PDB file of C-alpha atoms in Angstrom:
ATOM      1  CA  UNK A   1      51.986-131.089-129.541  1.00 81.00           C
ATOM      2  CA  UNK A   2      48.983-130.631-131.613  1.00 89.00           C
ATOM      3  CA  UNK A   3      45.622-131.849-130.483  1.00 93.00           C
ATOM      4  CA  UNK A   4      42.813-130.830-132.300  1.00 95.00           C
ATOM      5  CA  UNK A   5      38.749-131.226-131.056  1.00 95.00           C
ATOM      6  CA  UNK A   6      35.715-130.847-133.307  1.00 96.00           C
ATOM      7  CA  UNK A   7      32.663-130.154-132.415  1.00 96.00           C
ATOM      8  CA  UNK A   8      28.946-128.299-134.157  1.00 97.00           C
ATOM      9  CA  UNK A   9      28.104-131.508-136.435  1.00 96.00           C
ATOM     10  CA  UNK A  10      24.584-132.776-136.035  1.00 97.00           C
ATOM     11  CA  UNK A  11      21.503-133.493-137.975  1.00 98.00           C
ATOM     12  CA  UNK A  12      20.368-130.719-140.130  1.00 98.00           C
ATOM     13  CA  UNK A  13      17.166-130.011-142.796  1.00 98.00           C
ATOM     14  CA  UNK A  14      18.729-129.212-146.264  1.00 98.00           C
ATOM     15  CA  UNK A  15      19.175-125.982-146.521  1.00 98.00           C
ATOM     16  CA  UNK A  16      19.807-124.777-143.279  1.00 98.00           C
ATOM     17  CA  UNK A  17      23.640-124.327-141.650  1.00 98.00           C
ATOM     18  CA  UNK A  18      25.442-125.215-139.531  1.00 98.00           C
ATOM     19  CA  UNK A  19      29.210-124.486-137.699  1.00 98.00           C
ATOM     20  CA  UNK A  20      31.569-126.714-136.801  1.00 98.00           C
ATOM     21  CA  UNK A  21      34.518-126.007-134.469  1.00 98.00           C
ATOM     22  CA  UNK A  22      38.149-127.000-134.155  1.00 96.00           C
ATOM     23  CA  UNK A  23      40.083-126.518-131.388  1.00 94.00           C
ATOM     24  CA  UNK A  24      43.796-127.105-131.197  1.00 91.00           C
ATOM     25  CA  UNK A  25      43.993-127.783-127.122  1.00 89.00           C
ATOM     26  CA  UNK A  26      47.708-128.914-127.116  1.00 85.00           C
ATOM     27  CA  UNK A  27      50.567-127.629-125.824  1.00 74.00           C
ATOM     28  CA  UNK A  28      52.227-125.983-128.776  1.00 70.00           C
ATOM     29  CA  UNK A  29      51.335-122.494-130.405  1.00 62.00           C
ATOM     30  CA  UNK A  30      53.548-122.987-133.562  1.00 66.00           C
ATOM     31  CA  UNK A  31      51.902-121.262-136.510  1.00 75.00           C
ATOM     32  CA  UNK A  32      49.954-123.764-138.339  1.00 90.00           C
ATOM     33  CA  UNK A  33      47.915-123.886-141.102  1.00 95.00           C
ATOM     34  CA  UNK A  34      44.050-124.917-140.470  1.00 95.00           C
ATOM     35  CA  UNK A  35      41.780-127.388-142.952  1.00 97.00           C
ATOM     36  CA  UNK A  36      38.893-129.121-142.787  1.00 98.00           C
ATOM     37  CA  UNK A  37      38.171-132.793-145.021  1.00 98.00           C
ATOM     38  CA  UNK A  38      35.354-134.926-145.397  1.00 98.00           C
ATOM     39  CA  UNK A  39      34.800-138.520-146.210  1.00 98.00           C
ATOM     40  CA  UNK A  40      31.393-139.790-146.880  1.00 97.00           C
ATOM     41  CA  UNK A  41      30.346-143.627-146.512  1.00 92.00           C
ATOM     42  CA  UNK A  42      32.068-145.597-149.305  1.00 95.00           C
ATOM     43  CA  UNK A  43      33.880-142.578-150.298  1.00 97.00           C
ATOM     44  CA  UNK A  44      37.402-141.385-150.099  1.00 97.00           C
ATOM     45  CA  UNK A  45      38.106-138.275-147.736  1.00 97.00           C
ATOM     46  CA  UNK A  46      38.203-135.223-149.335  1.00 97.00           C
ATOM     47  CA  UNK A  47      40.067-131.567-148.938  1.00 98.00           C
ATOM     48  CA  UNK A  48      36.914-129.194-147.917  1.00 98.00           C
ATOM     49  CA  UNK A  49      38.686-125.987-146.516  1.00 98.00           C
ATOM     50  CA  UNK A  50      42.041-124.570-145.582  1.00 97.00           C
ATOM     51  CA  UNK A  51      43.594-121.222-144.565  1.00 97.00           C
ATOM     52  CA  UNK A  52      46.935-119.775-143.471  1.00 96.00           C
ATOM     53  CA  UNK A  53      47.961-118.789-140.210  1.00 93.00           C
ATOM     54  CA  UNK A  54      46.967-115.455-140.597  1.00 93.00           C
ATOM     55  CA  UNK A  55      43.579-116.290-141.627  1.00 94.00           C
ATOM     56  CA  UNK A  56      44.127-114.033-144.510  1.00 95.00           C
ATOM     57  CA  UNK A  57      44.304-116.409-147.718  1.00 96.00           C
ATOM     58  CA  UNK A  58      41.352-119.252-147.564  1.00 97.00           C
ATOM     59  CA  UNK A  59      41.064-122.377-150.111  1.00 97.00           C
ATOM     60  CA  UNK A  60      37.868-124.226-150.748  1.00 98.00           C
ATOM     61  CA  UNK A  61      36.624-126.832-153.159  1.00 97.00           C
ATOM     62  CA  UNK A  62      34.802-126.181-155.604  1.00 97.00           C
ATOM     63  CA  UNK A  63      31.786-128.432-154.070  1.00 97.00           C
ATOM     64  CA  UNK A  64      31.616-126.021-151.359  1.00 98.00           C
ATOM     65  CA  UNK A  65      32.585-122.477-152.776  1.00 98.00           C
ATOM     66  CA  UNK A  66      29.953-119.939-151.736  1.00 98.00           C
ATOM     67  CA  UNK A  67      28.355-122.221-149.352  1.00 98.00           C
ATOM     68  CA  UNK A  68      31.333-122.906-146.709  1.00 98.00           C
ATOM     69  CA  UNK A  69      33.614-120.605-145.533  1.00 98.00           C
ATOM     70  CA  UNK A  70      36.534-121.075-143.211  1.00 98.00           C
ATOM     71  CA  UNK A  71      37.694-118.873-140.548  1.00 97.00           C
ATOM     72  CA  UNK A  72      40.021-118.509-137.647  1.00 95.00           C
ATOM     73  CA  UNK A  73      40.262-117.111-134.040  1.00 94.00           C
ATOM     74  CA  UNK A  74      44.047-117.537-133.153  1.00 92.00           C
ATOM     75  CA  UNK A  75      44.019-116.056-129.977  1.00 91.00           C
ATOM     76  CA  UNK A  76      41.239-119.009-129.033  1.00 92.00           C
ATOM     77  CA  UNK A  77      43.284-121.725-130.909  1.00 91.00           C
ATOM     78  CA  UNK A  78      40.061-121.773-132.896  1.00 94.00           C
ATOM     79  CA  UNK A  79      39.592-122.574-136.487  1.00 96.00           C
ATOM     80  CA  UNK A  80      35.664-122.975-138.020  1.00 98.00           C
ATOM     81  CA  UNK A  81      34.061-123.972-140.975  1.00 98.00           C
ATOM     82  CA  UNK A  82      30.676-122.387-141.595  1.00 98.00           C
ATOM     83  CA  UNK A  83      28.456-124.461-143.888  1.00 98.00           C
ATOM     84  CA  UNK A  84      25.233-122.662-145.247  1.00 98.00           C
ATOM     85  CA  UNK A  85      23.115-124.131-148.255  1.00 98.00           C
ATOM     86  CA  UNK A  86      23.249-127.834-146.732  1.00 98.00           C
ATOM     87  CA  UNK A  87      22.620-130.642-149.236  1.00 98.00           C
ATOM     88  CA  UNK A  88      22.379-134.002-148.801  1.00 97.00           C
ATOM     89  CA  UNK A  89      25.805-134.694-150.645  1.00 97.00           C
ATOM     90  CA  UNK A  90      27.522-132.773-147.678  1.00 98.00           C
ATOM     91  CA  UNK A  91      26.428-135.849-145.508  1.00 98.00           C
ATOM     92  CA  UNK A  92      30.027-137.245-143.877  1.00 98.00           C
ATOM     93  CA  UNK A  93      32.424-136.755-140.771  1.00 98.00           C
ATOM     94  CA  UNK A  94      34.286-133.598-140.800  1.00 98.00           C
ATOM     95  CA  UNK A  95      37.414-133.736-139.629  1.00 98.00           C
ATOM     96  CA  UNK A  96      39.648-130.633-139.000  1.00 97.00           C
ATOM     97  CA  UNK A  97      43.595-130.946-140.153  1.00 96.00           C
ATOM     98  CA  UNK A  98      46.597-128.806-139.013  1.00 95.00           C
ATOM     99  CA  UNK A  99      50.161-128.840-141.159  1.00 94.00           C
ATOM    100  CA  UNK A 100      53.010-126.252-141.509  1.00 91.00           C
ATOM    101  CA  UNK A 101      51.046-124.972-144.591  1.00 93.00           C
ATOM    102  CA  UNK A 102      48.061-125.064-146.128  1.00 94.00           C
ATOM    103  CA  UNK A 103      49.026-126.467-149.411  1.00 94.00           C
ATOM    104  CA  UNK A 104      50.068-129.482-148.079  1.00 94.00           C
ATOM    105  CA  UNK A 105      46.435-129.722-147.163  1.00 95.00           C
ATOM    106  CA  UNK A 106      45.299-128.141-150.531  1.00 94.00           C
ATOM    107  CA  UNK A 107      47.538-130.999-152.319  1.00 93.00           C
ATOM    108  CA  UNK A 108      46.643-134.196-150.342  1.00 92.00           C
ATOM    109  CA  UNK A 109      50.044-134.256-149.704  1.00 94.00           C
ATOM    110  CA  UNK A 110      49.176-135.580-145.342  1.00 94.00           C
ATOM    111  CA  UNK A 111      52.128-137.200-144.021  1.00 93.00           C
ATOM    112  CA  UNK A 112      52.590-135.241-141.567  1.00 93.00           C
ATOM    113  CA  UNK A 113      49.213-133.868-140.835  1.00 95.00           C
ATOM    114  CA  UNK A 114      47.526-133.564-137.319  1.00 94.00           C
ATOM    115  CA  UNK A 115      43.687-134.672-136.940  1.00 96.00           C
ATOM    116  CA  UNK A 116      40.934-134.398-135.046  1.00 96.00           C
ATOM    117  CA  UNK A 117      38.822-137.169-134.255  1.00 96.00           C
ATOM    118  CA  UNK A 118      35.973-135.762-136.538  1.00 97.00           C
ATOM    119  CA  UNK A 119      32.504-135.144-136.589  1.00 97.00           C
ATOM    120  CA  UNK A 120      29.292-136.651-138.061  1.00 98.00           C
ATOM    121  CA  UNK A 121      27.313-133.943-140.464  1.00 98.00           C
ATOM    122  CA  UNK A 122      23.811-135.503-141.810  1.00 98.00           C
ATOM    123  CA  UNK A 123      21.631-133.656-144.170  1.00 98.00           C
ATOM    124  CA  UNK A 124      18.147-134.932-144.580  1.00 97.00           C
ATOM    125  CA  UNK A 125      16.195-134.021-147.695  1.00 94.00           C
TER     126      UNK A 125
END
């Protein structure tokens, strides 16, 4: 079983950073793959982040490219998504995502994706 916690959203000044956090505190320790969406108010959600199990091959849109990057801790069950360069368009709830690989995530393509409840990220200009 997959459950996954966020936490690290807040209010935040634009340009500063911040760091969310995803923990996966089920039972299982099947090798999943990690991503992070967004949806704003009155927006669709949207594919932010992903990376493999090994942490070794990261995806990012191209909204966030050079601003966010994505990272993993596997022996904490631990994936992270560090956002510098804050804008007010960032403004949503953050919500981490675990599937067997990350181009499911990449794709849209979340049948079979686990959540996490999400978090609230608000820039102010």
């Amino acid at each position: 079983q997959v459950q996954l916690v966020e936490s690290g959203g807040g209010l935040v000044q634009e340009g500063k950073s911040l760091r969310l956090t995803c923990e996966n505190t089920g039972s299982t320790s099947l090798p999943y793959a990690m991503g992070w969406f967004r949806q704003a108010p009155g927006k669709e959600r949207e594919f932010v982040a992903a990376t493999d199990w090994t942490g070794a091959n990261t995806y990012y849109a191209d909204s966030v490219k050079g601003r966010f990057t994505i990272s993993r801790d596997n022996a904490k069950n631990t994936v992270y998504l560090q956002m510098n360069s804050l804008s007010p368009e960032d403004t949503a709830i953050y919500s981490c995502a675990a599937d067997t690989t990350p181009l499911l995530l990449l794709r849209g393509l979340l049948s079979n994706t686990y959540w996490g409840q999400g978090t609230q990220v608000t820039v102010s200009s």
